[in-house]
Short mmCIF file of N, CA and C in Angstrom, two decimals:
data_model
loop_
_atom_site.label_atom_id
_atom_site.label_comp_id
_atom_site.label_asym_id
_atom_site.label_seq_id
_atom_site.Cartn_x
_atom_site.Cartn_y
_atom_site.Cartn_z
N UNK B 1 50.87 -284.40 -104.07
CA UNK B 1 50.62 -283.08 -104.57
C UNK B 1 50.52 -282.13 -103.38
N UNK B 2 51.02 -280.92 -103.56
CA UNK B 2 51.00 -279.91 -102.51
C UNK B 2 49.60 -279.33 -102.38
N UNK B 3 49.13 -279.18 -101.13
CA UNK B 3 47.82 -278.60 -100.88
C UNK B 3 47.96 -277.29 -100.13
N UNK B 4 47.09 -276.34 -100.40
CA UNK B 4 47.12 -275.06 -99.69
C UNK B 4 46.60 -275.21 -98.27
N UNK B 5 45.83 -276.23 -98.02
CA UNK B 5 45.21 -276.39 -96.72
C UNK B 5 45.97 -277.42 -95.90
N UNK B 6 46.25 -277.09 -94.66
CA UNK B 6 46.96 -278.05 -93.82
C UNK B 6 46.09 -279.28 -93.56
N UNK B 7 46.73 -280.39 -93.40
CA UNK B 7 46.03 -281.64 -93.15
C UNK B 7 45.52 -281.65 -91.71
N UNK B 8 44.28 -282.00 -91.53
CA UNK B 8 43.71 -282.09 -90.20
C UNK B 8 43.88 -283.51 -89.69
N UNK B 9 44.54 -283.64 -88.58
CA UNK B 9 44.72 -284.97 -88.01
C UNK B 9 43.50 -285.42 -87.23
N UNK B 10 42.73 -284.48 -86.69
CA UNK B 10 41.51 -284.85 -85.96
C UNK B 10 40.36 -283.96 -86.43
N UNK B 11 39.65 -284.41 -87.45
CA UNK B 11 38.54 -283.59 -87.95
C UNK B 11 37.45 -283.44 -86.90
N UNK B 12 36.74 -282.31 -86.98
CA UNK B 12 35.66 -282.07 -86.03
C UNK B 12 34.45 -282.91 -86.43
N UNK B 13 34.05 -283.77 -85.52
CA UNK B 13 32.91 -284.63 -85.75
C UNK B 13 31.79 -284.16 -84.82
N UNK B 14 30.59 -283.96 -85.34
CA UNK B 14 29.51 -283.52 -84.46
C UNK B 14 29.23 -284.54 -83.37
N UNK B 15 28.93 -284.05 -82.18
CA UNK B 15 28.64 -284.95 -81.08
C UNK B 15 27.31 -285.64 -81.32
N UNK B 16 27.14 -286.79 -80.68
CA UNK B 16 25.92 -287.56 -80.86
C UNK B 16 24.84 -287.16 -79.87
N UNK B 17 25.15 -286.21 -78.98
CA UNK B 17 24.18 -285.74 -78.00
C UNK B 17 23.36 -284.59 -78.53
N UNK B 18 22.51 -284.02 -77.68
CA UNK B 18 21.69 -282.88 -78.12
C UNK B 18 22.53 -281.66 -78.44
N UNK B 19 22.06 -280.85 -79.38
CA UNK B 19 22.77 -279.66 -79.79
C UNK B 19 21.87 -278.45 -79.55
N UNK B 20 22.42 -277.40 -78.96
CA UNK B 20 21.64 -276.19 -78.69
C UNK B 20 21.54 -275.35 -79.95
N UNK B 21 20.32 -274.93 -80.25
CA UNK B 21 20.06 -274.07 -81.40
C UNK B 21 19.38 -272.82 -80.89
N UNK B 22 19.87 -271.65 -81.30
CA UNK B 22 19.30 -270.38 -80.88
C UNK B 22 18.74 -269.68 -82.11
N UNK B 23 17.46 -269.35 -82.03
CA UNK B 23 16.80 -268.63 -83.12
C UNK B 23 16.69 -267.16 -82.72
N UNK B 24 17.19 -266.28 -83.57
CA UNK B 24 17.14 -264.85 -83.27
C UNK B 24 16.27 -264.17 -84.32
N UNK B 25 15.34 -263.37 -83.84
CA UNK B 25 14.46 -262.58 -84.71
C UNK B 25 14.89 -261.12 -84.56
N UNK B 26 15.90 -260.65 -85.32
CA UNK B 26 16.46 -259.33 -85.07
C UNK B 26 15.48 -258.17 -85.25
N UNK B 27 14.58 -258.24 -86.22
CA UNK B 27 13.65 -257.13 -86.45
C UNK B 27 12.55 -257.10 -85.39
N UNK B 28 12.09 -258.26 -84.98
CA UNK B 28 11.08 -258.32 -83.91
C UNK B 28 11.71 -257.82 -82.61
N UNK B 29 12.93 -258.24 -82.34
CA UNK B 29 13.65 -257.79 -81.13
C UNK B 29 13.82 -256.27 -81.14
N UNK B 30 14.24 -255.71 -82.27
CA UNK B 30 14.43 -254.25 -82.37
C UNK B 30 13.11 -253.51 -82.18
N UNK B 31 12.04 -254.04 -82.75
CA UNK B 31 10.73 -253.40 -82.60
C UNK B 31 10.29 -253.42 -81.14
N UNK B 32 10.48 -254.54 -80.47
CA UNK B 32 10.08 -254.63 -79.06
C UNK B 32 10.95 -253.76 -78.16
N UNK B 33 12.23 -253.63 -78.46
CA UNK B 33 13.11 -252.74 -77.68
C UNK B 33 12.62 -251.30 -77.78
N UNK B 34 12.12 -250.92 -78.95
CA UNK B 34 11.63 -249.54 -79.11
C UNK B 34 10.28 -249.33 -78.42
N UNK B 35 9.61 -250.41 -78.02
CA UNK B 35 8.31 -250.30 -77.38
C UNK B 35 8.35 -250.49 -75.87
N UNK B 36 9.53 -250.57 -75.28
CA UNK B 36 9.64 -250.74 -73.83
C UNK B 36 8.97 -249.55 -73.14
N UNK B 37 8.09 -249.87 -72.17
CA UNK B 37 7.35 -248.84 -71.45
C UNK B 37 6.03 -248.45 -72.09
N UNK B 38 5.73 -249.00 -73.26
CA UNK B 38 4.48 -248.68 -73.96
C UNK B 38 3.55 -249.88 -73.95
N UNK B 39 2.25 -249.60 -74.09
CA UNK B 39 1.26 -250.67 -74.12
C UNK B 39 1.20 -251.28 -75.51
N UNK B 40 1.08 -252.62 -75.55
CA UNK B 40 1.01 -253.35 -76.81
C UNK B 40 0.01 -254.50 -76.69
N UNK B 41 -0.40 -254.98 -77.84
CA UNK B 41 -1.10 -256.25 -77.95
C UNK B 41 -0.21 -257.15 -78.79
N UNK B 42 0.12 -258.32 -78.27
CA UNK B 42 0.98 -259.27 -78.98
C UNK B 42 0.16 -260.52 -79.27
N UNK B 43 0.05 -260.87 -80.53
CA UNK B 43 -0.65 -262.09 -80.91
C UNK B 43 0.36 -263.20 -81.07
N UNK B 44 0.09 -264.34 -80.45
CA UNK B 44 0.98 -265.50 -80.53
C UNK B 44 0.23 -266.68 -81.12
N UNK B 45 0.92 -267.76 -81.33
CA UNK B 45 0.28 -268.96 -81.84
C UNK B 45 -0.69 -269.55 -80.81
N UNK B 46 -0.61 -269.14 -79.55
CA UNK B 46 -1.49 -269.64 -78.48
C UNK B 46 -2.57 -268.65 -78.07
N UNK B 47 -2.57 -267.45 -78.62
CA UNK B 47 -3.54 -266.43 -78.24
C UNK B 47 -2.86 -265.09 -78.11
N UNK B 48 -3.60 -264.09 -77.67
CA UNK B 48 -3.02 -262.74 -77.58
C UNK B 48 -2.73 -262.37 -76.13
N UNK B 49 -1.76 -261.49 -75.96
CA UNK B 49 -1.34 -260.96 -74.67
C UNK B 49 -1.30 -259.45 -74.81
N UNK B 50 -1.89 -258.74 -73.84
CA UNK B 50 -1.82 -257.28 -73.88
C UNK B 50 -1.27 -256.77 -72.56
N UNK B 51 -0.59 -255.65 -72.63
CA UNK B 51 -0.01 -255.04 -71.45
C UNK B 51 1.12 -254.11 -71.84
N UNK B 52 1.95 -253.78 -70.86
CA UNK B 52 3.09 -252.89 -71.08
C UNK B 52 4.35 -253.71 -71.25
N UNK B 53 5.15 -253.38 -72.27
CA UNK B 53 6.41 -254.08 -72.49
C UNK B 53 7.37 -253.67 -71.37
N UNK B 54 7.72 -254.62 -70.53
CA UNK B 54 8.62 -254.35 -69.42
C UNK B 54 10.08 -254.53 -69.81
N UNK B 55 10.36 -255.51 -70.67
CA UNK B 55 11.74 -255.78 -71.08
C UNK B 55 11.71 -256.59 -72.37
N UNK B 56 12.78 -256.51 -73.14
CA UNK B 56 12.92 -257.28 -74.37
C UNK B 56 14.32 -257.87 -74.43
N UNK B 57 14.40 -259.13 -74.69
CA UNK B 57 15.66 -259.86 -74.84
C UNK B 57 15.68 -260.49 -76.23
N UNK B 58 16.83 -260.95 -76.71
CA UNK B 58 16.89 -261.53 -78.06
C UNK B 58 15.99 -262.75 -78.26
N UNK B 59 15.59 -263.42 -77.17
CA UNK B 59 14.77 -264.62 -77.34
C UNK B 59 13.36 -264.50 -76.74
N UNK B 60 13.09 -263.48 -75.92
CA UNK B 60 11.76 -263.33 -75.32
C UNK B 60 11.47 -261.88 -74.97
N UNK B 61 10.20 -261.62 -74.70
CA UNK B 61 9.75 -260.30 -74.27
C UNK B 61 8.97 -260.47 -72.98
N UNK B 62 9.06 -259.49 -72.09
CA UNK B 62 8.32 -259.51 -70.84
C UNK B 62 7.21 -258.46 -70.94
N UNK B 63 5.97 -258.92 -70.78
CA UNK B 63 4.82 -258.03 -70.84
C UNK B 63 4.17 -258.03 -69.46
N UNK B 64 3.92 -256.82 -68.93
CA UNK B 64 3.32 -256.69 -67.60
C UNK B 64 1.90 -256.16 -67.74
N UNK B 65 0.96 -256.84 -67.07
CA UNK B 65 -0.43 -256.40 -67.03
C UNK B 65 -0.89 -256.53 -65.58
N UNK B 66 -1.16 -255.41 -64.94
CA UNK B 66 -1.52 -255.34 -63.52
C UNK B 66 -0.38 -255.94 -62.69
N UNK B 67 -0.63 -257.03 -61.98
CA UNK B 67 0.41 -257.67 -61.17
C UNK B 67 1.01 -258.90 -61.83
N UNK B 68 0.64 -259.18 -63.08
CA UNK B 68 1.09 -260.39 -63.77
C UNK B 68 2.18 -260.06 -64.78
N UNK B 69 3.17 -260.96 -64.87
CA UNK B 69 4.22 -260.87 -65.89
C UNK B 69 4.04 -262.02 -66.86
N UNK B 70 4.14 -261.72 -68.15
CA UNK B 70 4.07 -262.73 -69.19
C UNK B 70 5.40 -262.75 -69.93
N UNK B 71 5.99 -263.91 -70.05
CA UNK B 71 7.24 -264.09 -70.79
C UNK B 71 6.87 -264.78 -72.11
N UNK B 72 7.03 -264.06 -73.22
CA UNK B 72 6.63 -264.56 -74.52
C UNK B 72 7.87 -264.77 -75.38
N UNK B 73 8.01 -265.97 -75.92
CA UNK B 73 9.14 -266.25 -76.82
C UNK B 73 8.94 -265.53 -78.14
N UNK B 74 9.98 -264.90 -78.65
CA UNK B 74 9.86 -264.14 -79.90
C UNK B 74 9.47 -265.03 -81.07
N UNK B 75 9.91 -266.27 -81.09
CA UNK B 75 9.59 -267.15 -82.21
C UNK B 75 8.11 -267.53 -82.23
N UNK B 76 7.36 -267.25 -81.15
CA UNK B 76 5.93 -267.54 -81.10
C UNK B 76 5.07 -266.34 -81.50
N UNK B 77 5.68 -265.17 -81.68
CA UNK B 77 4.93 -263.96 -81.99
C UNK B 77 4.50 -263.95 -83.46
N UNK B 78 3.21 -263.67 -83.68
CA UNK B 78 2.67 -263.55 -85.03
C UNK B 78 2.67 -262.08 -85.45
N UNK B 79 2.15 -261.21 -84.57
CA UNK B 79 2.17 -259.76 -84.84
C UNK B 79 2.16 -258.99 -83.54
N UNK B 80 2.56 -257.71 -83.64
CA UNK B 80 2.62 -256.79 -82.50
C UNK B 80 1.86 -255.52 -82.90
N UNK B 81 0.96 -255.05 -82.01
CA UNK B 81 0.24 -253.82 -82.29
C UNK B 81 0.40 -252.88 -81.09
N UNK B 82 1.08 -251.75 -81.28
CA UNK B 82 1.17 -250.76 -80.20
C UNK B 82 -0.21 -250.15 -79.94
N UNK B 83 -0.52 -249.88 -78.67
CA UNK B 83 -1.76 -249.21 -78.33
C UNK B 83 -1.46 -247.74 -78.06
N UNK B 84 -2.42 -246.89 -78.34
CA UNK B 84 -2.22 -245.45 -78.13
C UNK B 84 -2.52 -245.07 -76.70
#
């Protein structure tokens, strides 16, 4: 019988090694991008971090407090509160 789909001679089989998975939090990322240069308190599953948002990437945020930099993974963030 005729098929619309061409026959695959070598189907794609998943490798048996580790596979990279990337989790993107688009709304959290957008919120943090809008807060660059402003003071925030970020609550994570390990505790809270406060300081100025120095940079935001799709997978992490950089918070600066005095001379210290904190790199927080977006998937660990519970809530974000901008400070006035």
